Every structure is written in structure tokens, then in C-alpha cells.
Amino acid sequence: VRALQYAAGPENFDRILHEYFDRWKFKHVNEERFRLVCEEVAQRDLSRQFEQWLHTKKTVDYALESVRTRPDSTGATTEVVIKRKGELYLPIEVHFTLPDGRVEKKRFDARDREFRERVKLPAVPVKVDINPDNEIMDIDRSNNVYPKQRDFQIDWPNNFYYPEDAYQIRHRPAIWYNDIDQAKVGYHLSGSLHGWKRRVNLGVYYGTKSEQWDFSASYEEPKRWLNTNTTLRLSGYRMEGRADARIEVAFKKRGKLIEPPTQEITFGYGYHELRDAAYLTSSEIYDTSLADVGPYVSYAVDPQLDIAATRFAVDFTMGRDWFAGNTDYERIAMLAAFHSRPEVVRLDTRLRFFGGFGGSLPTQRKFNLAGGGPMKQEERFWLRAPGAVPEDLNYVEPGDGNLRGYAAGTFGVNKLVAMNAEMGTKLKLFGLEKPLAKLIGTPSWYGFYDVGWILDGDNPIQSSARVTSLVDQGVLDATLENAGVGFRGNVTWPFWNFSWRLDIPFWVSHPRINGEADYVDFRYLFSLNASF
């Protein structure tokens, strides 16, 4: 509508609406009849504009390539070079803002891919802008303004403001605790266009006890490769005894803009190394002094059914002795998840199937019985080092086998198959739902059952006396089951949106994995992430 108003002119646009209503009220209309009224009132051919607006995927993108001003005795002559980067074209209006606040407006045809215009002005402009109100629906306003605009914001959670015409830089302090560094303090900077384009993240951190400096850095840029929405990512960090660097390209494609399924495929190459074993929360979770280097690829698709939302994913990772690598392995993980639609299935029903297969994997790459392995846990700053969260919290990051009843004694294996099931509904709180909603969200409760099988033929962690004892007791041949109840909620706080989950696996089929004797006992797990 704004584009038509701009193309026809504000006065003509009002006349178009009145004429269209008077002529076609209570009658059948179509695009052609509306366009003919527009052309009659505006006295110009608009067929090309309607074709571009309604029947193509073309977009508008004009860029102010350069601005040069030459002062003279009567004012200034300003030369602008404008490039049409998009396929769709419209007349454009360039605004020249003068030192006293006045705005000189010049309109150009703008059909050429690049054109140069000289404008006589009464003074040197302090700002030049292409259609500041964006009536032309330009998809990238950041290249429409001279000089380049910057916006600075404190990086508050839930701050969703991103200016159209400026590169935004956000900043915030960071502080957390672990037993090695004690207080870990630092500062974090992030920059982006519109929150997703040319994204840069930089962080520097210092351990007050260890006197160790750490850093993290990443860069993301959207591309349009192979007719897909593509993201190029570069990242690296040295953080709490680990070093990591990777490059990856992620492709995302769906048949129609707003209809599933969405297909995602990612190719990458990574390097990872543990450099200081003091930061490990357990000696059973890592092979030390080994550089893990190699390529990886992942694929995911989310076909949607009438009764359930679904997701299928597969990840393949290789370790190779290339470029100072010390590992040689292949690892494949497969996942299928189903979540019933509430408008079709009365009870909230969720199913998850997992299969992980590898041979002689490094310990940090093995598949965990109860939750995400060390590589997954490192994504959470509170799980990288001992003391970051209280042990009594029993925090578990979901992933891998997700056999929740075995969190206390979980360990990694080379081959694992598991199934997780949940069924529940909204939790009734005797009329307290609304008062508590701001604190804990709208909670649900569910019953769950997990079952898994270790498919290793030999001891997966021979360096661990505990795991060796469990293998001797026949754990590799056992069917591992657990059942319990759980509670979850999605919380919207003023500065933070998050999910929480509390699982109570009161029954396990093999309590000796946890160092327990009773099959039925009180156990609990907490997480800030959904299981599936």
C-alpha cells in the first residue's frame, strides 16, 4: 500500500480509494479492475509495478555508493552515486539534510543499475538518505544513508529493537564463577544489522584466581547460494581450558515461504582441544592432550503431520590426523522426534528416538546415557568447569540417550539406541495459575518412560574403574529403563524468556549404575532446556 501511495502520489492515492469504492462497491472485483482505477487516476501505466509487486519474488534494494560534496560561494554541489542492487525498480527520492535542519528532496527515475547525479544545494549536507520513510520497501536500509549510521545499546535480554538504517553494537558485562578461576569477569560486544546480518560477537574474560585470559569470537553472514538461504559462520574460542575453531556453511530451504517442510544441511570443519584437565568436572568425560580435528555434516528436516509436529536429523562427524589432529574416528547420530498437536490430540504426547554409532570414539565424543555429552555441555558456561553450579542442583543438559534416571551415574559409550516418551497436560494449581504465571509460566505435568540399549561389545571407557566394574556386572547386555513424572513451563520475565524442566525418575531398572541399591527412590533433575 505504501509503495502504491508513493508511486501514485499521496493526493492521487486518496482519490484512487474513493473512486475504487464508488465504482465497484457491492460488485465483484479483481486485481485488473483495481489497477485500471489506479492508472486512470494517476494517469500513468502501473502494469509493470503491479507485476513486480504481486507476481514475482523480486525485491527493492538501492544503495548509496558514494557522496561527494564541493562547496562554492553560493552553497555546494553534491554528487551522489546510486546502485540498484535489487531486481525491482521504482522512482526514488533522495533527501539532503542541511545544517539548519531543512531537507531538500530530489526525485530520480532509478531504472539504471548504477547512475550518478549532481545536485545544487544551498549548503553542504550533513546527511543524505534514500527514501527515509521506506515507501519503496527497500530490504536493506543500512546502505541508504550517508554517513553510515551506528546504534549503541546495552545488551539487555529481550531487547528486540534493531534500527533499519544502522549497524547496531550491543555491549554488556559478564561474570560467573568456577572453582578454578573463582570469579570469571569480562565484557561482551556484539554487532549486527537487523539482528541477523553481518553478526559479530567478541568476548574477553579474566579469571581472578587463575589469572588466565580467555576469549571468544564469531562472525555470521547470510548468503544466497544454490538458491537457498545460506549462512556462513566462523568461530573460535579459548575458554576454561579448551580451544576451539571452526568454519561452517549452513543451507536452509523450503518449497514455499511459509509452508513446511524446512530442510537444513550444514557442512563444516572444526578443531577442538582440551589444554587444561583441571577444568574437567569428571575424569571420565575427556581424552586429554588430543586435538580433535576433522569435517562434519548434518541434515535436518521437519515435515509436519496433521496430528504431530515432527523432526528428523542426522549428524556425521569425522576425526582425522590432518593439520595437527590426533584422532581418527567416524561418528553418526540420528534423531526422530514427534510432538502431538493440541488441537488434534487431547494429551500432550511426545516421542523421541535416538541412535548413536561410532567406533573407538574419543571419550568426549561418546554418546552419554543421560544427557548431552561434554561437547554439548561446553555450550553452557555453567557446565564447563567444576563449581559453576551447585552439585545438589542436579542440572542435566538434555541430549544423546536422555535416559533421565541414570543421570547420577551417566557415562559415554560408542553405540547407543534409546527411546523417550512423555504424556501429560496442563497442571491445575487450585486457582493459583494466574498469580503464579508471571513467576513460573503456565506449568504442565507429564509422565515419562525412557529405555535404552548399549551396543558396545567391549568396555567403552577402560580408564575408568567404575565403568569397568559396571561392565563386569553385565551393564553392556542390559536393557536400561526408567520411569517417572516431570514438570515444565515456559517463563516470560521482563528481561529473560526461558523454559524450565524438573524430572523425577523414581524408578530405574539398574540402580547400580548410579551407585544405588534401590530400584524405587527419590531422584530429581533440573534443566533450562526442553528434552524434546
Coordinates of C-alpha atoms in Angstrom, one line a residue:
V1 CA 0.0 0.0 0.0
R2 CA 2.8 2.4 0.9
A3 CA 4.6 1.6 -2.3
L4 CA 1.4 2.4 -4.4
Q5 CA 0.9 5.6 -2.4
Y6 CA 4.5 6.6 -3.2
A7 CA 4.3 5.6 -6.9
A8 CA 0.9 7.4 -7.5
G9 CA 1.4 10.3 -5.1
P10 CA -0.5 10.9 -1.8
E11 CA -3.3 13.1 -3.3
N12 CA -3.8 10.6 -6.1
F13 CA -3.9 7.7 -3.7
D14 CA -6.8 9.2 -1.7
R15 CA -8.6 9.8 -5.0
I16 CA -7.9 6.2 -6.0
L17 CA -9.5 4.8 -2.9
H18 CA -12.6 6.9 -3.2
E19 CA -13.0 6.2 -7.0
Y20 CA -12.5 2.5 -6.5
F21 CA -15.1 2.3 -3.8
D22 CA -17.7 4.4 -5.7
R23 CA -17.2 2.4 -8.9
W24 CA -17.0 -1.1 -7.5
K25 CA -19.0 -1.2 -4.2
F26 CA -21.1 -4.3 -3.9
K27 CA -19.6 -5.7 -7.0
H28 CA -17.1 -8.4 -7.9
V29 CA -13.5 -7.1 -8.2
N30 CA -10.1 -8.4 -9.1
E31 CA -6.6 -7.1 -9.5
E32 CA -7.1 -5.8 -13.0
R33 CA -10.1 -3.7 -12.1
F34 CA -8.2 -2.1 -9.2
R35 CA -5.1 -1.5 -11.3
L36 CA -7.2 0.2 -14.1
V37 CA -8.6 2.6 -11.5
C38 CA -5.1 3.4 -10.2
E39 CA -3.9 4.1 -13.7
E40 CA -6.9 6.2 -14.6
V41 CA -6.5 8.4 -11.6
A42 CA -2.7 8.6 -11.6
Q43 CA -2.7 9.0 -15.4
R44 CA 0.3 6.6 -15.8
D45 CA 0.9 3.0 -16.7
L46 CA 1.3 0.9 -13.5
S47 CA 1.2 -2.6 -15.0
R48 CA 5.0 -3.0 -14.5
Q49 CA 4.7 -2.1 -10.9
F50 CA 1.8 -4.4 -10.2
E51 CA 3.6 -7.3 -11.9
Q52 CA 6.7 -6.8 -9.8
W53 CA 4.8 -6.3 -6.5
L54 CA 2.3 -9.2 -6.8
H55 CA 3.7 -11.8 -9.2
T56 CA 7.5 -12.0 -8.7
K57 CA 9.9 -12.6 -5.8
K58 CA 11.9 -9.5 -6.8
T59 CA 13.0 -7.1 -4.1
V60 CA 13.9 -3.5 -3.9
D61 CA 17.5 -2.7 -2.8
Y62 CA 19.1 0.7 -3.6
A63 CA 22.5 1.6 -2.2
L64 CA 24.1 5.0 -1.8
E65 CA 27.5 4.1 -3.1
S66 CA 29.2 7.4 -2.6
V67 CA 28.6 11.1 -1.7
R68 CA 31.0 13.8 -2.7
T69 CA 30.4 17.5 -2.0
R70 CA 32.2 20.5 -3.4
P71 CA 31.5 23.8 -1.6
D72 CA 31.3 27.0 -3.5
S73 CA 30.4 30.6 -3.0
T74 CA 26.7 30.0 -3.3
G75 CA 26.4 26.8 -1.4
A76 CA 27.6 23.4 -2.6
T77 CA 27.3 20.9 -5.4
T78 CA 26.8 17.3 -4.2
E79 CA 27.3 14.3 -6.4
V80 CA 25.7 11.0 -5.4
V81 CA 26.3 7.6 -7.0
I82 CA 23.4 5.2 -6.5
K83 CA 23.4 1.5 -7.3
R84 CA 20.3 -0.6 -7.9
K85 CA 21.2 -3.9 -6.3
G86 CA 17.7 -5.4 -6.4
E87 CA 15.7 -6.5 -9.4
L88 CA 12.6 -4.4 -8.7
Y89 CA 12.8 -0.7 -9.5
L90 CA 10.8 2.3 -8.5
P91 CA 11.4 6.1 -8.7
I92 CA 13.4 7.0 -5.6
E93 CA 13.5 10.2 -3.6
V94 CA 16.9 11.4 -2.1
H95 CA 16.7 13.6 1.0
F96 CA 19.6 16.1 1.6
T97 CA 19.5 17.3 5.2
L98 CA 21.2 20.7 5.6
P99 CA 22.9 22.1 8.8
D100 CA 19.9 24.2 9.7
G101 CA 17.6 21.2 9.6
R102 CA 16.0 21.9 6.2
V103 CA 15.6 19.0 3.9
E104 CA 16.0 19.3 0.1
K105 CA 14.2 16.4 -1.8
K106 CA 15.2 15.2 -5.3
R107 CA 13.4 12.5 -7.2
F108 CA 15.1 10.2 -9.7
D109 CA 13.8 7.6 -12.2
A110 CA 16.4 5.0 -10.8
R111 CA 16.0 2.3 -13.5
D112 CA 19.7 2.0 -14.3
R113 CA 21.8 -0.4 -12.4
E114 CA 24.1 2.5 -11.5
F115 CA 23.7 6.2 -12.0
R116 CA 25.4 9.4 -11.0
E117 CA 23.5 12.7 -10.2
R118 CA 24.7 16.2 -9.3
V119 CA 22.5 18.4 -7.1
K120 CA 23.0 22.1 -6.4
L121 CA 22.3 22.8 -2.7
P122 CA 22.4 26.0 -0.6
A123 CA 24.8 24.4 1.9
V124 CA 26.9 21.3 2.5
P125 CA 24.5 18.5 3.6
V126 CA 25.1 16.8 6.9
K127 CA 23.1 13.7 5.9
V128 CA 21.9 12.1 2.6
D129 CA 19.2 9.5 2.7
I130 CA 17.3 7.4 0.1
N131 CA 13.5 7.4 1.0
P132 CA 13.9 7.6 4.8
D133 CA 10.3 6.5 5.3
N134 CA 10.9 3.5 3.1
E135 CA 7.8 3.7 1.0
I136 CA 9.7 1.7 -1.7
M137 CA 10.1 -1.3 0.7
D138 CA 13.9 -1.4 0.4
I139 CA 15.1 -4.7 2.0
D140 CA 18.4 -3.2 3.3
R141 CA 18.1 0.3 4.6
S142 CA 21.6 0.3 6.1
N143 CA 23.2 1.2 2.7
N144 CA 20.7 4.0 2.0
V145 CA 22.2 6.6 4.4
Y146 CA 25.4 8.8 4.4
P147 CA 27.3 8.9 6.6
K148 CA 26.9 5.3 7.8
Q149 CA 24.7 5.1 10.9
R150 CA 25.7 3.4 14.2
D151 CA 23.4 2.5 17.1
F152 CA 24.7 1.6 20.6
Q153 CA 22.6 -0.4 23.0
I154 CA 23.1 -2.2 26.3
D155 CA 22.6 -5.9 25.6
W156 CA 19.6 -6.4 27.8
P157 CA 17.8 -9.8 27.4
N158 CA 14.5 -9.4 25.5
N159 CA 15.8 -6.3 23.7
F160 CA 14.4 -6.8 20.2
Y161 CA 14.9 -3.3 18.9
Y162 CA 17.0 -3.2 15.7
P163 CA 17.1 0.0 13.6
E164 CA 16.5 -0.4 9.9
D165 CA 19.2 2.0 8.8
A166 CA 22.1 1.5 11.3
Y167 CA 24.6 -1.1 12.3
Q168 CA 23.8 -1.9 15.9
I169 CA 26.5 -2.6 18.5
R170 CA 25.5 -4.1 21.8
H171 CA 27.6 -4.5 24.9
R172 CA 27.3 -6.0 28.4
P173 CA 29.5 -7.2 31.3
A174 CA 29.8 -10.9 32.1
I175 CA 30.6 -12.6 35.4
W176 CA 30.3 -16.1 36.6
Y177 CA 32.1 -18.5 39.0
N178 CA 34.0 -21.7 38.9
D179 CA 36.4 -23.4 41.3
I180 CA 39.5 -22.9 39.0
D181 CA 39.1 -19.2 38.1
Q182 CA 36.8 -18.3 41.0
A183 CA 35.3 -15.1 39.7
K184 CA 35.3 -15.0 35.9
V185 CA 34.8 -11.4 34.7
G186 CA 34.8 -9.9 31.3
Y187 CA 33.0 -7.9 28.7
H188 CA 31.0 -8.9 25.6
L189 CA 30.4 -7.0 22.4
S190 CA 28.0 -8.0 19.6
G191 CA 27.2 -6.2 16.3
S192 CA 24.6 -6.8 13.6
L193 CA 22.3 -5.4 11.0
H194 CA 18.7 -6.1 12.0
G195 CA 19.9 -8.8 14.4
W196 CA 20.9 -11.3 11.8
K197 CA 23.1 -9.8 9.1
R198 CA 26.9 -9.3 9.5
R199 CA 26.7 -10.6 13.0
V200 CA 29.9 -10.3 15.1
N201 CA 30.5 -11.4 18.7
L202 CA 33.5 -10.7 20.7
G203 CA 34.2 -11.5 24.3
V204 CA 37.2 -11.2 26.7
Y205 CA 37.3 -12.8 30.1
Y206 CA 39.7 -12.9 33.1
G207 CA 40.0 -15.5 35.9
T208 CA 40.7 -13.7 39.2
K209 CA 42.3 -16.7 40.8
S210 CA 43.9 -18.4 37.8
E211 CA 44.9 -15.1 36.2
Q212 CA 44.0 -16.7 32.9
W213 CA 42.7 -14.6 30.0
D214 CA 40.1 -16.2 27.8
F215 CA 38.3 -15.0 24.6
S216 CA 35.6 -15.9 22.2
A217 CA 34.8 -14.6 18.7
S218 CA 32.4 -15.4 15.9
Y219 CA 31.1 -14.0 12.6
E220 CA 28.0 -14.8 10.7
E221 CA 26.9 -13.6 7.3
P222 CA 23.7 -14.6 5.3
K223 CA 24.2 -15.5 1.7
R224 CA 22.1 -16.6 -1.2
W225 CA 23.9 -19.7 -2.5
L226 CA 22.5 -22.5 -4.6
N227 CA 19.0 -20.8 -4.4
T228 CA 18.9 -21.3 -0.6
N229 CA 19.1 -19.2 2.5
T230 CA 22.7 -19.7 3.4
T231 CA 24.7 -18.7 6.5
L232 CA 28.5 -18.6 6.6
R233 CA 29.9 -18.9 10.1
L234 CA 33.4 -18.5 11.5
S235 CA 34.0 -19.0 15.2
G236 CA 36.8 -19.6 17.7
Y237 CA 37.4 -19.5 21.4
R238 CA 39.9 -20.3 24.2
M239 CA 37.8 -20.8 27.2
E240 CA 38.2 -22.6 30.5
G241 CA 40.9 -25.0 29.4
R242 CA 39.6 -25.6 25.9
A243 CA 40.5 -24.3 22.5
D244 CA 38.1 -24.5 19.5
A245 CA 37.9 -23.1 16.0
R246 CA 35.5 -23.9 13.1
I247 CA 34.1 -22.8 9.8
E248 CA 30.8 -23.9 8.5
V249 CA 28.2 -23.2 5.8
A250 CA 24.5 -23.9 6.6
F251 CA 21.9 -24.1 3.8
K252 CA 18.2 -23.8 4.6
K253 CA 15.4 -24.3 2.0
R254 CA 11.7 -24.8 2.0
G255 CA 9.4 -25.3 -1.0
K256 CA 7.2 -22.3 -0.1
L257 CA 8.0 -19.3 2.0
I258 CA 5.5 -20.0 4.8
E259 CA 4.9 -23.7 4.4
P260 CA 7.0 -26.7 5.7
P261 CA 8.9 -28.8 5.4
T262 CA 12.2 -26.9 6.0
Q263 CA 15.3 -28.7 5.1
E264 CA 18.7 -27.8 6.6
I265 CA 22.1 -29.1 5.7
T266 CA 25.4 -27.9 7.3
F267 CA 29.0 -28.5 6.2
G268 CA 31.8 -27.7 8.5
Y269 CA 35.4 -28.2 9.5
G270 CA 36.5 -27.9 13.2
Y271 CA 39.3 -28.1 15.6
H272 CA 38.9 -28.8 19.3
E273 CA 41.4 -29.5 22.1
L274 CA 41.4 -29.8 25.9
R275 CA 44.5 -28.0 27.2
D276 CA 44.0 -28.0 30.9
A277 CA 42.4 -31.0 32.6
A278 CA 41.9 -29.0 35.8
Y279 CA 38.7 -27.6 34.3
L280 CA 37.0 -31.1 33.9
T281 CA 34.0 -31.9 36.1
S282 CA 34.9 -35.6 35.8
S283 CA 37.9 -37.6 34.7
E284 CA 35.6 -39.9 32.8
I285 CA 34.4 -37.3 30.2
Y286 CA 37.5 -36.4 28.2
D287 CA 40.6 -37.8 26.5
T288 CA 43.3 -35.2 27.4
S289 CA 46.0 -33.8 25.2
L290 CA 44.3 -34.9 21.9
A291 CA 43.5 -32.4 19.2
D292 CA 40.2 -33.3 17.6
V293 CA 40.3 -32.1 14.0
G294 CA 38.0 -33.0 11.1
P295 CA 35.0 -32.3 8.9
Y296 CA 31.3 -32.7 9.8
V297 CA 28.0 -32.6 8.1
S298 CA 24.4 -32.5 9.4
Y299 CA 21.0 -32.7 7.9
A300 CA 17.5 -32.0 9.4
V301 CA 14.0 -31.8 8.1
D302 CA 10.7 -31.0 9.8
P303 CA 7.8 -32.5 7.8
Q304 CA 4.5 -31.6 9.6
L305 CA 1.7 -34.1 10.0
D306 CA -1.9 -33.4 10.8
I307 CA -1.6 -34.9 14.3
A308 CA 2.0 -34.0 15.1
A309 CA 5.0 -31.8 14.5
T310 CA 8.0 -33.9 13.6
R311 CA 11.7 -33.5 13.1
F312 CA 14.3 -35.9 11.7
A313 CA 18.0 -35.2 12.0
V314 CA 21.3 -36.9 11.3
D315 CA 24.8 -35.7 12.2
F316 CA 28.1 -37.2 10.8
T317 CA 31.4 -36.2 12.3
M318 CA 34.9 -37.4 11.5
G319 CA 38.2 -37.0 13.3
R320 CA 41.4 -37.1 11.3
D321 CA 45.1 -36.7 11.8
W322 CA 45.1 -33.7 9.4
F323 CA 46.7 -30.4 10.3
A324 CA 47.9 -31.5 13.8
G325 CA 44.9 -33.7 14.5
N326 CA 45.4 -36.6 16.9
T327 CA 42.2 -38.6 16.5
D328 CA 40.8 -41.0 13.9
Y329 CA 37.1 -41.9 14.1
E330 CA 33.7 -41.7 12.4
R331 CA 30.6 -40.8 14.4
I332 CA 27.0 -40.7 13.4
A333 CA 23.9 -39.6 15.4
M334 CA 20.3 -39.9 14.3
L335 CA 17.2 -38.4 15.8
A336 CA 13.5 -38.6 15.2
A337 CA 11.0 -36.5 17.4
F338 CA 7.2 -36.3 17.4
H339 CA 5.1 -33.7 19.3
S340 CA 1.3 -34.0 19.1
R341 CA -0.8 -31.1 18.1
P342 CA -3.0 -30.0 21.0
E343 CA -6.0 -29.2 18.6
V344 CA -6.0 -32.9 17.5
V345 CA -4.6 -34.9 20.4
R346 CA -6.0 -34.1 23.8
L347 CA -3.0 -35.2 25.9
D348 CA 0.4 -33.6 25.2
T349 CA 2.3 -36.6 23.7
R350 CA 5.9 -36.6 22.8
L351 CA 8.2 -39.3 21.4
R352 CA 11.9 -39.3 20.7
F353 CA 14.1 -41.9 19.1
F354 CA 17.9 -41.7 19.2
G355 CA 20.6 -43.8 17.7
G356 CA 24.4 -43.1 18.0
F357 CA 27.0 -45.2 16.4
G358 CA 30.8 -44.9 16.3
G359 CA 34.0 -46.9 16.7
S360 CA 36.6 -46.2 19.3
L361 CA 35.4 -42.7 19.8
P362 CA 37.3 -40.2 21.9
T363 CA 35.7 -40.1 25.3
Q364 CA 34.3 -36.5 24.8
R365 CA 32.7 -37.7 21.5
K366 CA 31.0 -40.8 23.0
F367 CA 27.2 -40.9 23.5
N368 CA 26.0 -40.2 27.0
L369 CA 23.4 -42.3 28.7
A370 CA 21.5 -39.5 30.4
G371 CA 22.2 -36.2 28.6
G372 CA 24.3 -34.3 26.2
G373 CA 28.0 -35.2 26.2
P374 CA 30.9 -33.0 27.1
M375 CA 30.9 -31.2 23.7
K376 CA 27.2 -30.3 24.2
Q377 CA 27.7 -29.2 27.8
E378 CA 30.5 -26.8 26.8
E379 CA 27.9 -24.7 25.1
R380 CA 26.7 -23.7 28.6
F381 CA 29.1 -21.7 30.6
W382 CA 27.8 -23.1 33.9
L383 CA 28.7 -26.7 32.7
R384 CA 32.2 -26.3 31.5
A385 CA 34.0 -26.2 34.9
P386 CA 33.6 -27.6 38.4
G387 CA 31.7 -25.4 40.9
A388 CA 29.9 -23.3 38.3
V389 CA 26.5 -24.7 39.5
P390 CA 25.9 -26.4 42.9
E391 CA 26.1 -30.2 42.6
D392 CA 22.8 -30.6 44.6
L393 CA 21.0 -28.8 41.7
N394 CA 21.5 -32.0 39.6
Y395 CA 21.5 -29.9 36.4
V396 CA 21.4 -32.0 33.2
E397 CA 21.7 -30.7 29.7
P398 CA 19.4 -32.9 27.5
G399 CA 20.7 -34.9 24.6
D400 CA 22.1 -38.3 23.4
G401 CA 20.2 -41.2 25.1
N402 CA 18.3 -38.9 27.5
L403 CA 17.9 -41.8 30.0
R404 CA 17.0 -39.5 32.8
G405 CA 17.0 -42.0 35.6
Y406 CA 20.8 -42.6 35.1
A407 CA 22.0 -39.0 35.3
A408 CA 23.8 -39.6 38.6
G409 CA 26.0 -42.4 37.0
T410 CA 25.9 -41.5 33.3
F411 CA 28.9 -42.3 31.1
G412 CA 29.7 -42.3 27.4
V413 CA 29.5 -45.3 25.1
N414 CA 30.4 -45.9 21.4
K415 CA 27.0 -47.3 20.4
L416 CA 23.6 -46.4 21.9
V417 CA 20.0 -46.7 21.0
A418 CA 17.3 -45.1 23.1
M419 CA 13.6 -44.1 23.1
N420 CA 11.9 -41.5 25.3
A421 CA 8.2 -41.0 25.7
E422 CA 6.2 -38.3 27.6
M423 CA 2.4 -37.8 28.0
G424 CA 0.8 -35.0 30.1
T425 CA -1.4 -32.0 30.3
K426 CA -1.6 -28.6 32.0
L427 CA -1.1 -28.6 35.7
K428 CA -4.1 -27.5 37.9
L429 CA -3.0 -25.3 40.8
F430 CA -6.3 -24.7 42.5
G431 CA -6.9 -21.3 41.1
L432 CA -3.3 -20.1 41.6
E433 CA -2.4 -20.5 37.8
K434 CA -2.7 -16.8 37.0
P435 CA -0.9 -15.4 40.1
L436 CA 2.0 -17.9 39.5
A437 CA 2.2 -17.4 35.8
K438 CA 4.5 -14.4 36.0
L439 CA 6.9 -16.4 38.1
I440 CA 6.9 -19.9 36.7
G441 CA 4.8 -19.6 33.5
T442 CA 2.0 -22.0 32.7
P443 CA 3.2 -25.3 34.1
S444 CA 2.4 -28.7 32.7
W445 CA 3.0 -32.1 34.2
Y446 CA 3.8 -35.4 32.5
G447 CA 4.7 -39.0 33.0
F448 CA 7.7 -40.3 31.2
Y449 CA 9.4 -43.6 30.3
D450 CA 12.9 -44.0 28.8
V451 CA 14.5 -47.2 27.5
G452 CA 18.0 -47.7 26.0
W453 CA 20.5 -50.3 24.9
I454 CA 24.2 -50.1 24.9
L455 CA 25.5 -51.9 21.8
D456 CA 29.2 -51.9 22.7
G457 CA 30.9 -55.2 22.7
D458 CA 33.8 -54.0 24.9
N459 CA 34.4 -51.7 27.8
P460 CA 33.8 -48.1 26.4
I461 CA 36.0 -46.3 29.0
Q462 CA 38.7 -48.7 30.1
S463 CA 40.5 -46.0 32.1
S464 CA 37.5 -45.8 34.5
A465 CA 37.5 -48.4 37.3
R466 CA 33.8 -47.6 37.9
V467 CA 32.8 -48.2 34.3
T468 CA 35.0 -51.4 34.2
S469 CA 33.1 -52.7 37.3
L470 CA 29.7 -52.0 35.7
V471 CA 30.8 -53.8 32.5
D472 CA 31.9 -56.8 34.6
Q473 CA 28.4 -56.8 36.2
G474 CA 26.8 -57.1 32.7
V475 CA 25.7 -53.5 32.0
L476 CA 26.5 -53.8 28.3
D477 CA 23.9 -56.5 27.9
A478 CA 21.2 -54.9 30.0
T479 CA 18.1 -53.1 28.9
L480 CA 18.2 -49.7 30.7
E481 CA 14.8 -48.4 31.7
N482 CA 13.4 -45.7 33.9
A483 CA 10.1 -44.0 34.6
G484 CA 8.9 -41.0 36.5
V485 CA 7.0 -37.8 36.4
G486 CA 8.0 -34.3 35.4
F487 CA 7.0 -30.7 35.3
R488 CA 7.8 -28.0 32.8
G489 CA 7.0 -24.4 32.0
N490 CA 7.8 -21.5 29.6
V491 CA 8.5 -18.3 31.5
T492 CA 8.4 -14.7 30.2
W493 CA 10.2 -12.4 32.6
P494 CA 10.8 -8.7 31.8
F495 CA 14.4 -9.4 30.8
W496 CA 14.5 -13.1 30.1
N497 CA 12.4 -15.7 28.4
F498 CA 13.3 -19.3 29.2
S499 CA 12.0 -22.8 29.7
W500 CA 12.5 -24.9 32.8
R501 CA 12.1 -28.6 33.5
L502 CA 12.1 -30.7 36.6
D503 CA 12.2 -34.5 36.1
I504 CA 11.6 -37.0 38.9
P505 CA 12.7 -40.5 37.7
F506 CA 11.5 -42.5 40.7
W507 CA 12.1 -46.0 39.2
V508 CA 15.2 -47.4 37.3
S509 CA 15.8 -50.9 36.2
H510 CA 19.6 -50.9 37.0
P511 CA 20.2 -48.7 40.1
R512 CA 23.8 -49.9 40.4
I513 CA 24.8 -47.6 37.5
N514 CA 24.1 -44.7 39.9
G515 CA 25.8 -46.4 42.8
E516 CA 22.4 -47.1 44.3
A517 CA 20.7 -50.3 45.7
D518 CA 17.0 -49.4 45.4
Y519 CA 15.0 -49.6 42.2
V520 CA 12.4 -47.1 43.5
D521 CA 13.9 -44.0 45.1
F522 CA 13.5 -40.2 45.1
R523 CA 15.7 -38.7 42.3
Y524 CA 15.4 -35.4 40.5
L525 CA 16.9 -33.5 37.6
F526 CA 16.7 -29.8 36.7
S527 CA 17.2 -28.2 33.3
L528 CA 16.7 -24.9 31.5
N529 CA 16.1 -26.7 28.2
A530 CA 13.4 -29.0 27.0
S531 CA 14.2 -32.7 26.5
F532 CA 12.4 -32.6 23.1

